[in-house]
XYZ file of C-alpha atoms in Angstrom:
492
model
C 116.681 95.243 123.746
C 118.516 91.962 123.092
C 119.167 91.237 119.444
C 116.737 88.344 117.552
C 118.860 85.367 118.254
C 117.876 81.631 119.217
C 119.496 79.956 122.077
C 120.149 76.288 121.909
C 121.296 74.039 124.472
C 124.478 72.290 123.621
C 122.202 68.795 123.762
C 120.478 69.768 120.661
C 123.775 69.893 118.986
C 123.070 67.109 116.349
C 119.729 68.877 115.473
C 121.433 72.210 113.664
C 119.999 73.205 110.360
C 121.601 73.203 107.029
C 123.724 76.052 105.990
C 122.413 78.517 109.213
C 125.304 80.174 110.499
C 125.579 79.448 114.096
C 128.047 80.599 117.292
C 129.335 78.364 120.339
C 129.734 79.301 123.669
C 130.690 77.821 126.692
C 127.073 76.520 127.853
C 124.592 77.034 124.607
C 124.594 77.613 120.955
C 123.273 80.725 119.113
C 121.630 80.784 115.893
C 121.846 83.594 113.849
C 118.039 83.821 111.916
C 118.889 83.953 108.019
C 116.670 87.459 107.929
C 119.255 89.153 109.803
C 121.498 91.392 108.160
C 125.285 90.245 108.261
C 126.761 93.438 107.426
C 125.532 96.707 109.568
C 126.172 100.071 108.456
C 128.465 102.176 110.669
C 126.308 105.807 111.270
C 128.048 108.861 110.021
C 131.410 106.728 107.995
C 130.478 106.435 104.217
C 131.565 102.932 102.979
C 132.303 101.574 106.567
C 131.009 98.227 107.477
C 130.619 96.251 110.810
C 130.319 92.440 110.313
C 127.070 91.204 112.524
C 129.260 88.615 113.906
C 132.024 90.512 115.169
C 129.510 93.139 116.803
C 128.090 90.055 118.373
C 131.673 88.678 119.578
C 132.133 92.663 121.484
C 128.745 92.710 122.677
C 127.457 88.973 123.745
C 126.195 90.057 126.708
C 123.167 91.275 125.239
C 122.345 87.826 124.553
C 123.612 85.211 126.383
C 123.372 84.698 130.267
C 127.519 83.835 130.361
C 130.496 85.613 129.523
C 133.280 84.404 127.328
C 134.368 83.842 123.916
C 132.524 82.868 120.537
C 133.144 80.489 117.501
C 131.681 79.957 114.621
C 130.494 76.820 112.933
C 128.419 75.782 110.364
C 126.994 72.138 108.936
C 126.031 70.850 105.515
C 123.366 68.282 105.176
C 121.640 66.375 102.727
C 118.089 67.630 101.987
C 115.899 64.835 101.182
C 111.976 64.266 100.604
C 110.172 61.064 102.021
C 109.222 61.159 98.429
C 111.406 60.342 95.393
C 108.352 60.867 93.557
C 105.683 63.780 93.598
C 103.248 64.756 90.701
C 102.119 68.808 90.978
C 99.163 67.792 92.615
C 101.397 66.200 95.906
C 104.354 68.763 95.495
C 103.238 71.148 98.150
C 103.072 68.165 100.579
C 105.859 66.290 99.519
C 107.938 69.895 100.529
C 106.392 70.244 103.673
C 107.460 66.557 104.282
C 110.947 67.253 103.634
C 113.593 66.293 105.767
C 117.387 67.424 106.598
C 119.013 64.500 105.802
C 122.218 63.388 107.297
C 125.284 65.613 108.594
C 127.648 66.088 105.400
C 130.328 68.369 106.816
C 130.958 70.565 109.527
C 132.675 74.335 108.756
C 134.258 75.335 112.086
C 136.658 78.206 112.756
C 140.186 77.974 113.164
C 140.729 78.152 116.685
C 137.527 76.071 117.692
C 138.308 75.037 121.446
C 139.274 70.702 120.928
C 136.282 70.000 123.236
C 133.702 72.091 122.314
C 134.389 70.692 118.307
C 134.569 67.023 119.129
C 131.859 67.855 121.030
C 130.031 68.794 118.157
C 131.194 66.647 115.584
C 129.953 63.577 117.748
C 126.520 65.262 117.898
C 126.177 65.113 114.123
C 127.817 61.963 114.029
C 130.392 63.362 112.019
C 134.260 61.380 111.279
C 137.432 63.935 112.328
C 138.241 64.224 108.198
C 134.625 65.747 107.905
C 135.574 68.258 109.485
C 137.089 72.096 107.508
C 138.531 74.503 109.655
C 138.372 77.972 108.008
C 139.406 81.510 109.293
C 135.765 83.520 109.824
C 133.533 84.873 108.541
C 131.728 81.195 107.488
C 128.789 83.307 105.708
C 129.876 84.851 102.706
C 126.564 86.065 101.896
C 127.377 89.397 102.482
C 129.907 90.154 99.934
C 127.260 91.285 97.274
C 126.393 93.861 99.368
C 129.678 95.082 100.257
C 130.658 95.192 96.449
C 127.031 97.042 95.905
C 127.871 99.903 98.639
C 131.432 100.222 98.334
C 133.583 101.928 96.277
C 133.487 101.591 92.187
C 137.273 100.418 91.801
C 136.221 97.124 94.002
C 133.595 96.054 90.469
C 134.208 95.209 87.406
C 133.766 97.513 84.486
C 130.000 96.962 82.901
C 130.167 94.584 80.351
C 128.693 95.059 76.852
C 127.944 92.149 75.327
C 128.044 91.552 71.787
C 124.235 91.075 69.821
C 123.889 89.725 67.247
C 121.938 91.961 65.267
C 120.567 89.952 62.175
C 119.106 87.021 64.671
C 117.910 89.671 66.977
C 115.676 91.397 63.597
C 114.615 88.000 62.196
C 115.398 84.673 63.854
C 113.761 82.351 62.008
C 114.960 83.565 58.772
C 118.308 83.758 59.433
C 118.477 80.366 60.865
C 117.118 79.240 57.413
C 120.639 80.024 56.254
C 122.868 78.468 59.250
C 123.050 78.209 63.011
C 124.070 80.259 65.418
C 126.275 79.400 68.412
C 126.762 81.785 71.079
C 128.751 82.297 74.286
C 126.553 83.573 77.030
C 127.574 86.162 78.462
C 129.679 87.672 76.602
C 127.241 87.303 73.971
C 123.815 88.790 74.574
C 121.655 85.952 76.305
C 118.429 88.706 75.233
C 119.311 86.385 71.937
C 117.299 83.312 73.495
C 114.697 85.755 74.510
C 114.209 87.028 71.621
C 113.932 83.255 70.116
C 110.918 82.426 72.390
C 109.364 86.054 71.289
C 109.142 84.309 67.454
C 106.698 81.522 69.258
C 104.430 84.519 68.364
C 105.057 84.508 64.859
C 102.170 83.322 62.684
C 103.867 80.341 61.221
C 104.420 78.902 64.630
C 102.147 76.017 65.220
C 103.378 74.369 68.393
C 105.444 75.374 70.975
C 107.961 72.762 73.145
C 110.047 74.312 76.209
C 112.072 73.015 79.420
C 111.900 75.111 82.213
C 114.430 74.361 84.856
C 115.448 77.038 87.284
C 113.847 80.272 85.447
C 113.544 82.405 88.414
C 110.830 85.194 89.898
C 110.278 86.806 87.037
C 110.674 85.247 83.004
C 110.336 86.552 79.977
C 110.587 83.520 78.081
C 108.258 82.247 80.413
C 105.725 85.129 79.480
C 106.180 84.615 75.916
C 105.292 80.899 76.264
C 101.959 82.064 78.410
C 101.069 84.454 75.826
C 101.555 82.441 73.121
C 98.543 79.776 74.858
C 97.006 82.447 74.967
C 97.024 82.967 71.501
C 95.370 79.579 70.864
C 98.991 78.212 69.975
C 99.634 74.408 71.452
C 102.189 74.939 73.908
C 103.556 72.114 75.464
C 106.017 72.496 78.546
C 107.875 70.234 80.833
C 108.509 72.317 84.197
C 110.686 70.941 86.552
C 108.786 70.880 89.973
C 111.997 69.072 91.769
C 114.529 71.608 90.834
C 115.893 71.535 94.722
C 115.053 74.914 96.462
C 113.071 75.955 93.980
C 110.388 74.134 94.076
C 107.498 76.437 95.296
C 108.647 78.858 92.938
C 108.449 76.458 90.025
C 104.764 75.314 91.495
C 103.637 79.224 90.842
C 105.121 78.957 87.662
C 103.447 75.628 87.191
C 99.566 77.444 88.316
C 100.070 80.472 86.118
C 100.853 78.110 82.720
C 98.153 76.138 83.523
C 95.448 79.205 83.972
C 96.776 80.210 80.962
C 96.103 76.660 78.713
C 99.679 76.018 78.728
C 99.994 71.640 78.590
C 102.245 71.442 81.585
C 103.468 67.911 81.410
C 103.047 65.176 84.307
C 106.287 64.993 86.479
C 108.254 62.070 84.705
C 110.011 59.235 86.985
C 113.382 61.009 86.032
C 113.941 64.690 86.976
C 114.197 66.749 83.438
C 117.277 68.928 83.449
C 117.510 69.033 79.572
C 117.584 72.617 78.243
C 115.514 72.837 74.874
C 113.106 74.890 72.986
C 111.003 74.014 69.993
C 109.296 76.529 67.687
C 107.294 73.902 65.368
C 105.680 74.553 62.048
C 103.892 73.380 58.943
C 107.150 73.076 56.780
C 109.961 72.155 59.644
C 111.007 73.764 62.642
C 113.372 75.717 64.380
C 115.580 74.655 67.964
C 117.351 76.425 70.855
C 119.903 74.130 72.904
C 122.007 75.216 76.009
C 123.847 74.575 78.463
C 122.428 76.876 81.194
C 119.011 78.067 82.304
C 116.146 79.683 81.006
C 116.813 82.258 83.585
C 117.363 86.615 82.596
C 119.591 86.561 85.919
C 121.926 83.535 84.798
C 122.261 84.539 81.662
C 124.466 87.752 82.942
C 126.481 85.913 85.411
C 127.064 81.990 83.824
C 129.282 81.251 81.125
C 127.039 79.185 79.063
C 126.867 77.960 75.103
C 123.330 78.823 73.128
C 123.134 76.378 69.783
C 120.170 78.210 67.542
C 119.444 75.571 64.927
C 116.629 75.014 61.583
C 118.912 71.714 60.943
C 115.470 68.854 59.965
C 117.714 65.877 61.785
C 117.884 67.767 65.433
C 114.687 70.020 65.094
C 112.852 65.703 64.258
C 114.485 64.110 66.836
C 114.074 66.994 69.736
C 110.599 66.551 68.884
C 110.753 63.249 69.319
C 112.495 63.803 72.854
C 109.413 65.751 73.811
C 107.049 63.558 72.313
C 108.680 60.233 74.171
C 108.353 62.005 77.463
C 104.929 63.212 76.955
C 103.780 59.682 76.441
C 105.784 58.820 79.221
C 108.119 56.506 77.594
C 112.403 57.147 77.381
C 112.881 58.481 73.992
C 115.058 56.433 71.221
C 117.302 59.204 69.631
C 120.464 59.280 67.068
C 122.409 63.264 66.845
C 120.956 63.385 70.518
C 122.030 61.742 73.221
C 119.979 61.063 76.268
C 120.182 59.427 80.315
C 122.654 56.265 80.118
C 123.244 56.666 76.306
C 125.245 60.184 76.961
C 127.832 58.145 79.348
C 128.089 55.450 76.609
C 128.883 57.747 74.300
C 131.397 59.802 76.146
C 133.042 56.566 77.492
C 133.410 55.186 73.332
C 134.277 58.572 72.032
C 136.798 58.412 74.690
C 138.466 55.309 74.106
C 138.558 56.026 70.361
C 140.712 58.774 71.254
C 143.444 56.115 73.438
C 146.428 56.472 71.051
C 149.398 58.872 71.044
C 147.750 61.097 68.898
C 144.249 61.147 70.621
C 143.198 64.666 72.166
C 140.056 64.905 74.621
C 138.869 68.345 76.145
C 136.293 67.716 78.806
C 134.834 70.625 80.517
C 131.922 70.589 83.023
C 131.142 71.240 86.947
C 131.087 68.018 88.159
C 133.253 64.843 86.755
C 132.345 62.021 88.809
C 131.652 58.702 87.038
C 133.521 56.102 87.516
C 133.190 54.481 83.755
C 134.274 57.800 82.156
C 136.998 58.378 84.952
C 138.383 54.970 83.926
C 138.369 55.391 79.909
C 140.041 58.886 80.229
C 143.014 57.116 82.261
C 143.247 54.414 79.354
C 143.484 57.037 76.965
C 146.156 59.071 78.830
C 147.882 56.138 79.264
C 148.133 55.036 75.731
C 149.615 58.623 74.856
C 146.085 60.667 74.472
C 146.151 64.312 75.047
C 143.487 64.389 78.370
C 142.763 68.165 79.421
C 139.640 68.382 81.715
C 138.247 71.780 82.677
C 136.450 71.234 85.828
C 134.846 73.509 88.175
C 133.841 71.726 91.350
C 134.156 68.006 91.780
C 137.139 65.897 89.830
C 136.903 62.687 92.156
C 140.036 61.301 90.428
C 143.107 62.259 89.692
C 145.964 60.945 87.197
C 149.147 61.956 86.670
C 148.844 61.945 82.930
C 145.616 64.318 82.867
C 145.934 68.057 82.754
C 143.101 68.935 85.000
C 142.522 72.444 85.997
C 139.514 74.724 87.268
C 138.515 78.211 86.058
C 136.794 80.585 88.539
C 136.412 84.199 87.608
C 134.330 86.526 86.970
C 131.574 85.138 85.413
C 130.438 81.085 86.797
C 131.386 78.714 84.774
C 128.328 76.704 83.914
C 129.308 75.613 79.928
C 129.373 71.187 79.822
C 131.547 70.541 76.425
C 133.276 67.274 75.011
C 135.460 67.461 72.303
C 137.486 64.747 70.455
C 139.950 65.286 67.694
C 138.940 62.100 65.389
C 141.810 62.213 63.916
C 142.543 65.438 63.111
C 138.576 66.430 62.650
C 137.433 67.775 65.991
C 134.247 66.948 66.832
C 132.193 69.372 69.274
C 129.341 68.413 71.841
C 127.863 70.723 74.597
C 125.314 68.943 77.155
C 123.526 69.746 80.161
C 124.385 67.596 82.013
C 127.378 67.125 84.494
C 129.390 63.910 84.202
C 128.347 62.013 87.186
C 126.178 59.120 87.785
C 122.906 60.702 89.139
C 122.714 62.666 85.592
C 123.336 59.664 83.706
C 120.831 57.611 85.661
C 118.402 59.610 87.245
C 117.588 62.638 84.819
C 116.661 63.224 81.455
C 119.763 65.567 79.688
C 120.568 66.096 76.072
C 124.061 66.144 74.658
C 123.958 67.663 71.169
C 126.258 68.027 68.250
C 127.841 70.907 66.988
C 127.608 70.710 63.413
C 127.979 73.781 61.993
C 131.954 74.272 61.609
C 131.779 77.971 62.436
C 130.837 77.327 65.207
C 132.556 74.408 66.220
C 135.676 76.461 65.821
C 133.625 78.842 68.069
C 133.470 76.632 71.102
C 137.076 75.498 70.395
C 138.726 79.145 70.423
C 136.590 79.508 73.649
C 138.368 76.262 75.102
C 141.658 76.870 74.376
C 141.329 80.409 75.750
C 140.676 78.950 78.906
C 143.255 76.485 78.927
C 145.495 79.063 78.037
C 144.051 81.228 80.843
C 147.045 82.691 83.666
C 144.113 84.915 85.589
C 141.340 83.063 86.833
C 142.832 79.386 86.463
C 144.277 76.899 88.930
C 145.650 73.702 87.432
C 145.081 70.123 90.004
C 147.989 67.810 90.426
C 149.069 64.948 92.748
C 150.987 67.491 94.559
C 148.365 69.905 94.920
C 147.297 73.446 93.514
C 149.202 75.407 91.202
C 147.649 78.869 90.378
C 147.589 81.288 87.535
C 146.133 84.326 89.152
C 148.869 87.088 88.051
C 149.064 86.881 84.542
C 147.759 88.827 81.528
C 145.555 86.124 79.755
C 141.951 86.478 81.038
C 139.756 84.110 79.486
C 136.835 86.618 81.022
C 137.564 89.439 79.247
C 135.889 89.311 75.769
């Protein structure tokens, strides 16, 4: 029986679909369906693997009506709705209406026949630098299984993360006496789990949460339905256009609502903010991260938790929730929201353009343009720039000391920090430094007041600048890594 393949003819090159991982041959193209294993068992060899495309490569006979050889290739492509703007009651149709957008990049392997990739690259429309060769396999997807089957030397040791035992017994009373900062996941992320649980408390009036990416199954999520349930007023502003998740986040949306959760309208921007509000009579208590409400993230992503009774950001995260509610863009002072994050950056910046001026910088993406430009005025009048950056720098100065990190755990953590002087002052954010996050969503950048922690997020920055295992450092002449040394920023 020939395997489940699809066979295109090379005229339908330009209509490929995003990500699918496809093969060329000499007179059609072959799809590989996403439900198809990429990693086969060998029978009666414990541990041994066949890769589904080489078996395909020694057997493609079975499925195509020519001989000869195969290559691999895959294309990127902007997803895009005909909608910019859906409320829950059009999301289902706005997804079906969804588009691939245009051709991106094309991932060929090395060794692609000339013809056969111009060929293609003209189909997509595509320009010759869009183009990555790569040695195969293109689909990486089935490393996690490999790591799952094979041997234990090829994982990492279990980690243990550290709990915090006195927030984990009572965590509104001990955030009566300070805040808490802590680094996910080397600290237990059950800690913001365990935060939502006290929305059950009988003080607890009202109940505020963003929900982002939060996955198949929630806990925090649960605790928010059961606290509705409880006649509490729970208020929560779900994320419907969190891309590829967006049915999943429209059974979250059905499920709060059955339960008499106040799921918010959709607002114009898309709400990537990270915040949770346990309100009462007297004050009320704040969570404020970096990464997702999501059990799975929080074992994987490196992310910052700020726990918080403080009255100034517990009022004006209120007030964040209360502005969007009414559908207005809310007026804030310790927090920092849309346009007024890259205003502050881009001042806090500047202020630091002197020979003794030190910036730290750390994020996924550093994109904008007006940041980009204060950080080179700074280096250039003698500042200090480092800029930990995971994916996207999209420039480049001689005088910064840009580097990436990429280890064990995915580094998800957005931090600014500014020495004022000799004071440093510490801000995490959820938002990425580019344009669209600025502009398009509704983030909070927050201060870390609490000088315990402060110092916290600083000893976990200069750990990873110091970092000779999982770090690469980006200059004008390229890459320079730090893969052999002893320093291992991942290691608690």
């Amino acid at each position: 029986m020939a395997p489940k393949t699809d066979l295109i003819p090379w005229e339908a090159a330009g209509d490929v679909s995003h990500g699918a991982l496809y093969f060329a041959a000499r007179d059609h193209l072959v799809r590989l369906p996403q439900d198809l294993p990429r990693l086969l068992r060998v029978p009666g060899r414990e541990g041994a693997y066949v890769r589904l495309g080489a078996l395909m490569r020694a057997r493609s006979d079975l499925f195509l009506p020519e001989g000869g050889p195969l290559y691999e290739f895959r294309a990127l492509r902007l997803l895009e709705s005909e909608r910019h703007r859906a409320d829950w009651d059009e999301l289902a149709q706005a997804l079906e209406a969804r588009q691939e957008g245009l051709p991106t990049l094309l991932v060929a392997e090395a060794g692609f026949p000339e013809a056969w990739l111009s060929r293609l690259r003209e189909g997509l429309g595509l320009l010759p630098e869009e183009v990555l060769p790569l040695a195969p396999p293109l689909d990486l997807g089935f490393l996690e299984a490999l790591a799952a089957g094979g041997p234990a030397e090829w994982r990492f040791p279990p980690l243990r993360p550290e709990r915090p035992r006195a927030f984990l017994k009572h965590p509104l009373k001990r955030l009566l006496e300070r805040d808490l900062l802590l680094h996910h996941p080397f600290e237990a992320y059950a800690a913001v789990e365990r935060f939502a649980l006290a929305a059950l408390e009988p003080e607890v009036e009202e109940v505020w949460a963003t929900l982002y990416r939060i996955g198949e199954e929630n806990p925090l999520a649960e605790t928010l339905i059961q606290a509705a349930r409880m006649g509490k007023r729970v208020h929560v502003l779900l994320e419907g256009r969190a891309r590829f998740d967006e049915l999943l986040n429209l059974r979250w949306y059905l499920r709060l609502l059955r339960a008499g959760v106040a799921v918010l309208p959709l607002s114009e921007r898309k709400v990537h903010a990270k915040a949770l509000l346990l309100l009462t009579r007297e004050g009320g208590y704040a969570h404020l991260g970096t990464g997702n409400y999501n059990p799975q993230n929080g074992l994987l992503y490196a992310d910052f938790s700020l726990f918080t009774a403080r009255e100034g950001l517990v009022r004006e995260l209120a007030a964040f929730f209360r502005a969007l509610e009414a559908g207005r863009s809310p007026s804030l002072s310790l927090l920092k929201t849309g346009e007024a994050i890259q205003r502050f950056l881009v001042e806090a910046t500047l202020a630091e353009a002197h020979p003794k001026g030190r910036v730290i910088l750390k994020c996924n993406h550093l994109t904008d343009p007006a940041l980009l430009e204060a950080l080179v005025q700074a280096a250039e009048k003698g500042a200090w720039v480092d800029l930990l950056v995971r994916s996207t720098l999209s420039l480049l100065h001689p005088a910064f000391r840009a580097q990436s990190l990429v280890g064990r755990f995915l580094e998800h953590a957005r931090v600014a920090a500014f020495r004022r002087g000799g004071a440093w002052e510490v801000y995490l954010t959820s938002a990425d430094l580019m344009p669209r996050n600025f502009q398009n969503r509704f983030e909070l950048l927050f201060p870390v007041l609490d000088r315990e922690a402060r110092r916290k997020v600083l000893k976990a920055l200069k750990r990873q600048l110091k970092d000779d295992r999982n770090r690469f450092l980006l200059t004008p002449q390229g890459e320079k890594w730090l893969w052999e040394g002893k320093r291992d920023a991942h290691r608690p």
